[in-house]
Coordinates of C-alpha atoms in Angstrom, one line a residue:
M1333 CA 96.4 140.7 104.2
T1334 CA 94.7 140.7 107.3
H1335 CA 95.5 142.8 110.1
V1336 CA 96.1 140.1 113.0
S1337 CA 95.9 141.5 116.6
E1338 CA 95.1 140.0 120.1
R1339 CA 91.7 140.8 121.9
N1340 CA 90.4 139.7 125.2
S1341 CA 87.0 138.2 125.2
A1342 CA 84.4 136.9 127.5
G1343 CA 84.6 133.2 128.4
S1344 CA 87.8 132.7 126.9
N1345 CA 89.5 131.1 130.1
G1346 CA 86.5 128.6 131.0
A1347 CA 85.8 125.2 130.0
E1348 CA 82.4 126.4 128.4
G1349 CA 82.9 127.4 124.7
G1350 CA 86.5 126.1 124.8
D1351 CA 89.6 128.5 124.3
R1352 CA 88.3 131.5 122.2
R1353 CA 91.7 133.4 122.4
P1354 CA 92.7 134.6 118.6
W1355 CA 95.7 133.4 117.2
T1356 CA 98.7 135.6 117.3
A1357 CA 102.0 135.3 115.6
G1358 CA 104.4 133.0 117.7
S1359 CA 101.8 131.6 119.8
G1360 CA 101.6 127.8 120.7
R1361 CA 99.9 125.3 123.1
G1362 CA 101.2 126.2 126.4
G1363 CA 103.1 129.0 125.7
A1364 CA 102.8 132.5 126.9
R1365 CA 100.5 134.8 125.2
K1366 CA 102.6 137.0 122.8
R1367 CA 102.1 140.6 122.0
S1368 CA 99.7 141.5 118.9
V1369 CA 101.5 141.7 115.4
T1370 CA 101.0 144.9 113.4
Y1371 CA 100.7 145.6 109.7
A1372 CA 103.7 147.4 109.7
E1373 CA 105.8 144.8 111.1
A1374 CA 104.4 142.6 108.2
G1375 CA 105.9 145.0 105.9
V1376 CA 102.9 147.2 105.1
S1377 CA 102.8 151.2 106.2
I1378 CA 99.3 152.5 105.9
E1379 CA 100.8 155.9 107.1
A1380 CA 103.3 156.0 104.5
G1381 CA 100.3 155.2 101.9
D1382 CA 98.5 158.2 103.3
R1383 CA 101.5 160.4 103.1
A1384 CA 102.2 159.5 99.6
V1385 CA 98.6 160.2 98.6
E1386 CA 98.5 163.7 100.3
L1387 CA 101.9 164.6 98.3
L1388 CA 100.0 163.7 94.9
K1389 CA 96.7 165.7 95.6
S1390 CA 97.9 169.0 93.9
K1391 CA 99.2 167.4 91.1
V1392 CA 95.9 165.3 90.6
R1393 CA 93.7 168.2 90.8
K1394 CA 95.4 170.0 88.0
T1395 CA 94.0 167.2 85.9
T1396 CA 90.5 167.7 86.6
R1397 CA 87.8 168.3 84.0
P1398 CA 84.3 169.9 84.5
E1399 CA 82.6 166.5 84.2
V1400 CA 84.5 165.2 87.6
M1401 CA 82.1 165.1 90.5
G1402 CA 83.5 165.0 94.1
D1403 CA 87.0 165.2 95.5
L1404 CA 89.9 162.7 96.0
G1405 CA 89.2 160.2 98.7
G1406 CA 86.2 158.4 97.6
F1407 CA 85.6 154.6 97.2
S1408 CA 85.1 155.3 93.6
G1409 CA 85.8 158.2 91.1
L1410 CA 82.5 160.0 89.4
F1411 CA 82.4 161.4 86.2
K1412 CA 79.2 163.0 84.7
L1413 CA 79.1 162.0 80.8
N1414 CA 77.6 165.0 78.9
T1415 CA 75.3 162.9 76.8
A1416 CA 73.5 165.8 75.3
K1417 CA 76.9 166.4 73.1
Y1418 CA 76.4 163.1 71.3
K1419 CA 73.4 161.5 69.5
S1420 CA 75.1 158.0 70.0
P1421 CA 77.9 158.1 72.4
I1422 CA 80.2 155.0 72.5
L1423 CA 82.6 154.3 75.3
A1424 CA 86.1 153.0 74.7
S1425 CA 88.4 151.6 77.0
S1426 CA 92.0 150.7 77.2
T1427 CA 94.3 149.2 80.0
D1428 CA 98.3 149.0 79.9
G1429 CA 101.4 149.0 81.6
V1430 CA 105.0 150.3 80.8
G1431 CA 106.9 146.8 80.8
T1432 CA 110.6 146.6 81.6
K1433 CA 111.4 150.2 80.9
L1434 CA 110.5 150.4 84.7
V1435 CA 113.7 148.5 85.4
I1436 CA 115.8 151.3 84.0
A1437 CA 114.0 153.8 86.0
Q1438 CA 114.6 151.7 89.3
Q1439 CA 118.3 151.4 88.4
L1440 CA 118.6 155.1 87.7
D1441 CA 116.4 156.2 90.7
I1442 CA 114.5 158.5 88.5
H1443 CA 110.6 158.2 88.7
D1444 CA 109.1 161.4 87.6
T1445 CA 108.5 160.3 83.7
I1446 CA 107.7 156.8 83.7
G1447 CA 104.0 158.0 84.5
I1448 CA 104.1 159.7 81.4
D1449 CA 104.9 156.6 79.3
L1450 CA 102.1 154.9 81.3
V1451 CA 99.4 157.4 80.0
A1452 CA 100.7 157.5 76.7
M1453 CA 100.4 153.7 76.4
V1454 CA 96.7 153.9 77.2
V1455 CA 95.3 157.3 75.9
D1456 CA 97.0 156.8 72.4
D1457 CA 95.2 153.3 72.1
L1458 CA 92.0 155.3 72.9
V1459 CA 92.4 158.0 70.2
A1460 CA 93.2 155.2 67.8
C1461 CA 89.5 154.8 67.3
G1462 CA 88.7 158.6 67.4
A1463 CA 87.7 158.7 71.2
E1464 CA 88.4 161.7 73.3
P1465 CA 90.1 160.3 76.5
L1466 CA 88.2 161.3 79.5
F1467 CA 89.7 159.6 82.5
L1468 CA 92.4 157.4 83.6
L1469 CA 92.7 155.1 86.8
D1470 CA 96.1 154.1 88.0
Y1471 CA 97.5 151.3 89.8
I1472 CA 101.0 151.3 91.5
A1473 CA 102.4 148.2 93.4
C1474 CA 105.5 148.3 95.3
G1475 CA 107.4 146.4 97.5
E1476 CA 107.8 149.3 99.9
V1477 CA 105.7 152.6 100.1
V1478 CA 108.3 155.4 100.1
P1479 CA 106.2 158.5 99.8
D1480 CA 108.4 160.6 97.8
K1481 CA 109.0 158.2 95.2
V1482 CA 105.2 157.3 94.9
A1483 CA 104.7 161.1 94.6
E1484 CA 107.2 161.2 91.7
I1485 CA 105.7 158.4 89.8
G1486 CA 102.1 159.7 90.4
A1487 CA 103.4 163.2 89.5
G1488 CA 104.4 162.0 85.9
I1489 CA 101.0 159.9 85.6
A1490 CA 99.2 163.6 86.2
D1491 CA 101.3 165.2 83.9
G1492 CA 100.4 162.5 81.3
C1493 CA 96.8 163.3 81.9
R1494 CA 97.3 166.9 81.4
Y1495 CA 99.0 166.6 78.3
A1496 CA 96.2 164.2 77.0
G1497 CA 93.4 166.6 78.5
C1498 CA 92.2 163.6 80.6
A1499 CA 91.2 163.4 84.3
L1500 CA 93.4 161.2 86.6
L1501 CA 90.0 160.1 88.3
G1502 CA 91.5 157.8 90.9
G1503 CA 93.9 154.9 91.6
E1504 CA 95.4 152.6 94.0
T1505 CA 98.8 152.3 95.8
A1506 CA 99.5 148.8 97.1
E1507 CA 102.4 147.4 99.0
H1508 CA 103.2 144.0 98.3
P1509 CA 106.5 143.1 100.5
G1510 CA 107.6 139.3 100.1
V1511 CA 106.2 139.9 96.3
L1512 CA 108.3 142.8 95.1
R1513 CA 111.8 143.8 96.5
P1514 CA 111.5 147.4 98.8
D1515 CA 113.2 148.9 95.6
E1516 CA 110.6 147.5 93.0
Y1517 CA 107.3 148.7 91.8
D1518 CA 104.9 147.9 88.8
V1519 CA 102.6 150.4 87.3
S1520 CA 99.3 149.9 85.1
A1521 CA 96.2 152.1 84.3
T1522 CA 93.1 152.1 82.6
G1523 CA 91.5 154.7 80.6
V1524 CA 88.1 155.5 79.4
G1525 CA 87.3 157.7 76.4
V1526 CA 83.9 158.5 74.4
V1527 CA 83.3 158.9 70.5
E1528 CA 80.1 159.4 68.5
E1529 CA 79.2 156.3 66.8
S1530 CA 79.0 157.5 63.6
E1531 CA 82.7 158.8 63.9
I1532 CA 84.5 155.6 65.0
L1533 CA 87.5 155.3 63.1
G1534 CA 88.9 152.1 61.4
R1535 CA 89.6 149.9 58.7
E1536 CA 86.2 150.0 57.4
R1537 CA 86.8 153.8 56.5
V1538 CA 90.3 153.0 54.6
E1539 CA 90.0 153.5 50.9
V1540 CA 92.5 153.1 47.9
G1541 CA 94.8 156.1 47.3
D1542 CA 94.6 157.4 50.9
A1543 CA 97.7 158.7 52.4
V1544 CA 99.7 157.3 55.1
I1545 CA 101.2 160.1 57.3
A1546 CA 103.7 159.4 60.0
M1547 CA 104.4 161.1 63.3
R1548 CA 107.8 160.9 64.8
S1549 CA 108.2 159.3 67.9
S1550 CA 110.4 160.7 70.8
G1551 CA 112.4 157.5 70.7
L1552 CA 112.0 153.9 71.8
H1553 CA 108.7 154.9 73.6
S1554 CA 107.7 151.8 76.0
N1555 CA 108.2 148.9 73.6
G1556 CA 111.2 146.5 73.5
Y1557 CA 112.9 147.1 76.5
S1558 CA 114.0 143.4 77.5
L1559 CA 115.7 143.0 74.2
V1560 CA 117.2 146.6 74.8
R1561 CA 118.4 145.5 78.2
H1562 CA 119.7 142.2 76.9
V1563 CA 121.7 143.6 74.1
L1564 CA 123.0 147.0 75.8
L1565 CA 123.4 146.2 79.4
G1566 CA 123.8 142.3 78.9
A1567 CA 125.9 141.1 76.1
G1568 CA 127.0 144.7 75.3
R1569 CA 128.1 145.4 78.8
M1570 CA 127.4 149.3 78.3
R1571 CA 126.5 151.5 81.4
L1572 CA 123.6 153.7 81.8
D1573 CA 125.8 156.6 82.6
S1574 CA 127.7 155.9 79.5
V1575 CA 128.0 159.2 77.3
V1576 CA 126.9 158.3 73.8
D1577 CA 128.2 160.8 71.1
D1578 CA 125.5 160.0 68.5
F1579 CA 122.9 161.0 71.2
G1580 CA 124.5 164.4 71.1
S1581 CA 124.6 167.2 74.1
Q1582 CA 126.5 164.9 76.2
R1583 CA 123.5 162.7 76.7
T1584 CA 123.8 159.2 78.5
L1585 CA 122.5 155.8 77.6
G1586 CA 120.2 156.2 80.4
E1587 CA 118.9 159.4 79.6
E1588 CA 118.0 158.2 76.0
L1589 CA 116.3 155.0 77.6
L1590 CA 114.1 157.3 79.9
T1591 CA 113.1 159.6 77.1
P1592 CA 109.2 159.9 77.8
T1593 CA 106.8 158.5 75.3
K1594 CA 105.2 161.1 73.1
I1595 CA 101.6 161.7 73.4
Y1596 CA 99.7 162.0 70.4
A1597 CA 95.9 162.3 71.7
K1598 CA 95.3 166.1 71.4
D1599 CA 97.3 166.1 68.1
C1600 CA 94.9 163.3 66.8
L1601 CA 91.8 164.7 68.1
G1602 CA 92.6 168.2 66.4
L1603 CA 93.6 166.4 63.0
I1604 CA 90.0 164.9 63.1
E1605 CA 88.5 168.3 63.1
E1606 CA 90.6 169.4 60.3
T1607 CA 90.9 166.7 57.8
E1608 CA 89.2 163.4 56.7
V1609 CA 91.0 161.0 59.2
R1610 CA 90.2 157.2 58.1
A1611 CA 92.4 155.8 60.9
F1612 CA 95.1 156.0 63.4
S1613 CA 97.7 153.1 64.1
H1614 CA 99.6 153.4 67.3
V1615 CA 102.9 151.9 67.0
T1616 CA 103.8 149.7 70.0
G1617 CA 104.7 146.3 70.6
G1618 CA 104.6 144.6 67.0
G1619 CA 106.4 147.6 65.4
I1620 CA 105.0 149.3 62.1
P1621 CA 104.0 146.3 60.4
G1622 CA 102.5 144.5 63.4
N1623 CA 100.3 147.9 64.1
L1624 CA 99.8 149.7 60.8
V1625 CA 98.1 146.1 59.4
R1626 CA 95.2 146.2 62.1
V1627 CA 93.7 149.2 60.2
L1628 CA 93.8 147.8 56.9
P1629 CA 90.8 145.9 55.2
E1630 CA 91.5 142.5 53.7
H1631 CA 91.7 143.9 50.2
L1632 CA 94.0 146.6 50.6
D1633 CA 97.7 147.1 51.5
A1634 CA 99.7 150.0 53.0
V1635 CA 103.1 150.7 51.2
V1636 CA 105.5 152.2 53.6
D1637 CA 108.6 153.9 52.1
R1638 CA 111.5 153.7 54.7
S1639 CA 113.6 156.0 52.8
T1640 CA 111.5 158.8 53.8
W1641 CA 112.7 159.0 57.2
R1642 CA 115.6 158.5 59.4
P1643 CA 115.3 156.5 62.7
Q1644 CA 116.9 157.8 65.9
P1645 CA 120.5 156.9 66.5
I1646 CA 119.4 154.4 69.5
F1647 CA 118.0 152.2 66.8
D1648 CA 121.2 152.0 65.2
L1649 CA 123.1 151.5 68.5
I1650 CA 120.8 148.6 69.3
Q1651 CA 120.8 146.8 66.0
A1652 CA 124.5 147.0 65.6
K1653 CA 125.4 145.8 69.1
G1654 CA 122.9 143.0 68.9
R1655 CA 123.6 142.1 65.3
I1656 CA 119.9 142.2 65.0
E1657 CA 118.1 141.4 61.6
D1658 CA 116.0 143.8 60.2
H1659 CA 112.9 142.3 60.3
E1660 CA 113.3 141.7 64.0
M1661 CA 114.2 145.5 64.7
E1662 CA 110.9 146.3 62.8
A1663 CA 108.9 143.8 64.4
T1664 CA 109.9 144.9 67.9
F1665 CA 110.5 148.5 68.0
N1666 CA 108.7 151.7 66.5
M1667 CA 111.8 152.8 64.2
G1668 CA 111.1 156.2 64.7
V1669 CA 107.4 156.3 64.1
G1670 CA 104.9 156.6 67.2
M1671 CA 101.7 157.1 65.1
F1672 CA 100.3 156.7 61.8
A1673 CA 97.1 158.6 60.2
V1674 CA 95.6 157.4 57.4
V1675 CA 93.8 160.4 55.7
S1676 CA 92.0 161.3 52.4
S1677 CA 94.5 162.0 49.6
D1678 CA 93.0 165.4 49.2
D1679 CA 93.9 166.2 52.7
A1680 CA 97.6 164.9 53.0
D1681 CA 99.4 168.2 52.8
R1682 CA 96.8 170.0 55.1
A1683 CA 97.5 167.0 57.6
M1684 CA 100.9 167.6 57.6
A1685 CA 100.8 171.3 57.9
Y1686 CA 98.3 170.9 60.7
L1687 CA 100.6 168.5 62.7
T1688 CA 103.7 170.7 62.0
G1689 CA 102.0 173.8 63.2
R1690 CA 101.4 171.6 66.5
G1691 CA 105.2 170.9 66.9
V1692 CA 104.8 167.4 65.7
E1693 CA 107.3 166.3 62.8
A1694 CA 105.1 164.4 60.2
W1695 CA 105.7 163.2 56.7
Q1696 CA 103.8 161.3 54.2
V1697 CA 105.1 157.7 54.2
G1698 CA 103.3 155.9 52.0
E1699 CA 99.7 155.3 50.4
V1700 CA 97.0 152.7 50.5
I1701 CA 97.1 150.4 47.4
E1702 CA 94.9 147.2 46.3
G1703 CA 96.2 144.2 47.9
T1704 CA 95.4 141.4 50.5
G1705 CA 95.6 143.2 53.9
E1706 CA 99.3 143.6 54.4
V1707 CA 102.0 146.2 54.8
Q1708 CA 104.4 146.6 52.3
M1709 CA 107.9 148.1 53.8
M1710 CA 109.7 149.5 50.7
G1711 CA 113.2 151.0 50.3
Q1712 CA 115.9 151.4 52.9
Y1713 CA 116.1 153.8 55.8
T1714 CA 118.0 157.1 55.4
R1715 CA 121.2 156.8 57.1
G1716 CA 124.1 159.3 58.3

């Protein structure tokens, strides 16, 4: 949008050069000249945006790394890559959002965790190829900049960056009146990481006999919320403040749905140092089969034994309320697994012990066999 204002200019009243008065809102031929229109009257408050940035500065500074140059407020973020650490450094990048989980946050007026979800979606895609997340840039678009609310969102993003070990290098907060309602907002982020070329993980490294290690999710993470909202809040007519006994500790549906996404970046990077990791698979949209297949070569299959774990109660609730078929659940949700590691069979026990030591619930869920590049889901989930 452009700031529209009225200014006096030489020659504006004479016949020579014509009428050069700038246009003002509400002006017309022969009408009286109107007062200028401000950006704030159009729905955009620069002052509120500045206030939100001030509230965020202390949180953002806690995410800094030695490679970060300069301070906040520049036109771009500067990051000095230490190329001496690498023989052939490869930059990795990822961009993502949070999807309609934002609707739940907005309905509950709770905004300090959604940024963690955002960071998780980006950095755990980066680490899947073995890259160390270096920095992240965020974008917040809202109908109205409410400084305290933007600061809460940004604080969550900063927290996520600290958990991942990356710098929050910069970002943008944009006010979009007329596009978003005053209480609406959307978020997205782009992250950049680095990996040694010879150490890039992926399907080329996967071999017959490799162990498939599962890392437990914190719940739904940030996928499938359109289906969740349709099933539970729409057809199911549940309330976000409803206490669900199966969740435990008087936990409400809203609290369960806003559980932040687990960030695995540091766990995965440490696992690379400790064991022979072939590949990681970040389980997001598409579920277990749709994501694990992405790290399989065409001549190998991954066998996943469902009986080795129990999905969290939220998945049972969604399936029962929506009468959803098993294949639809597995194609939409993570079913209790947020990340897979494919490791050498000799390192399976060591991998599980390392992850457990870091507080990550991990178990061997299957193995890699000869095949045609597919994921074979076997057995039934543990119930009760």
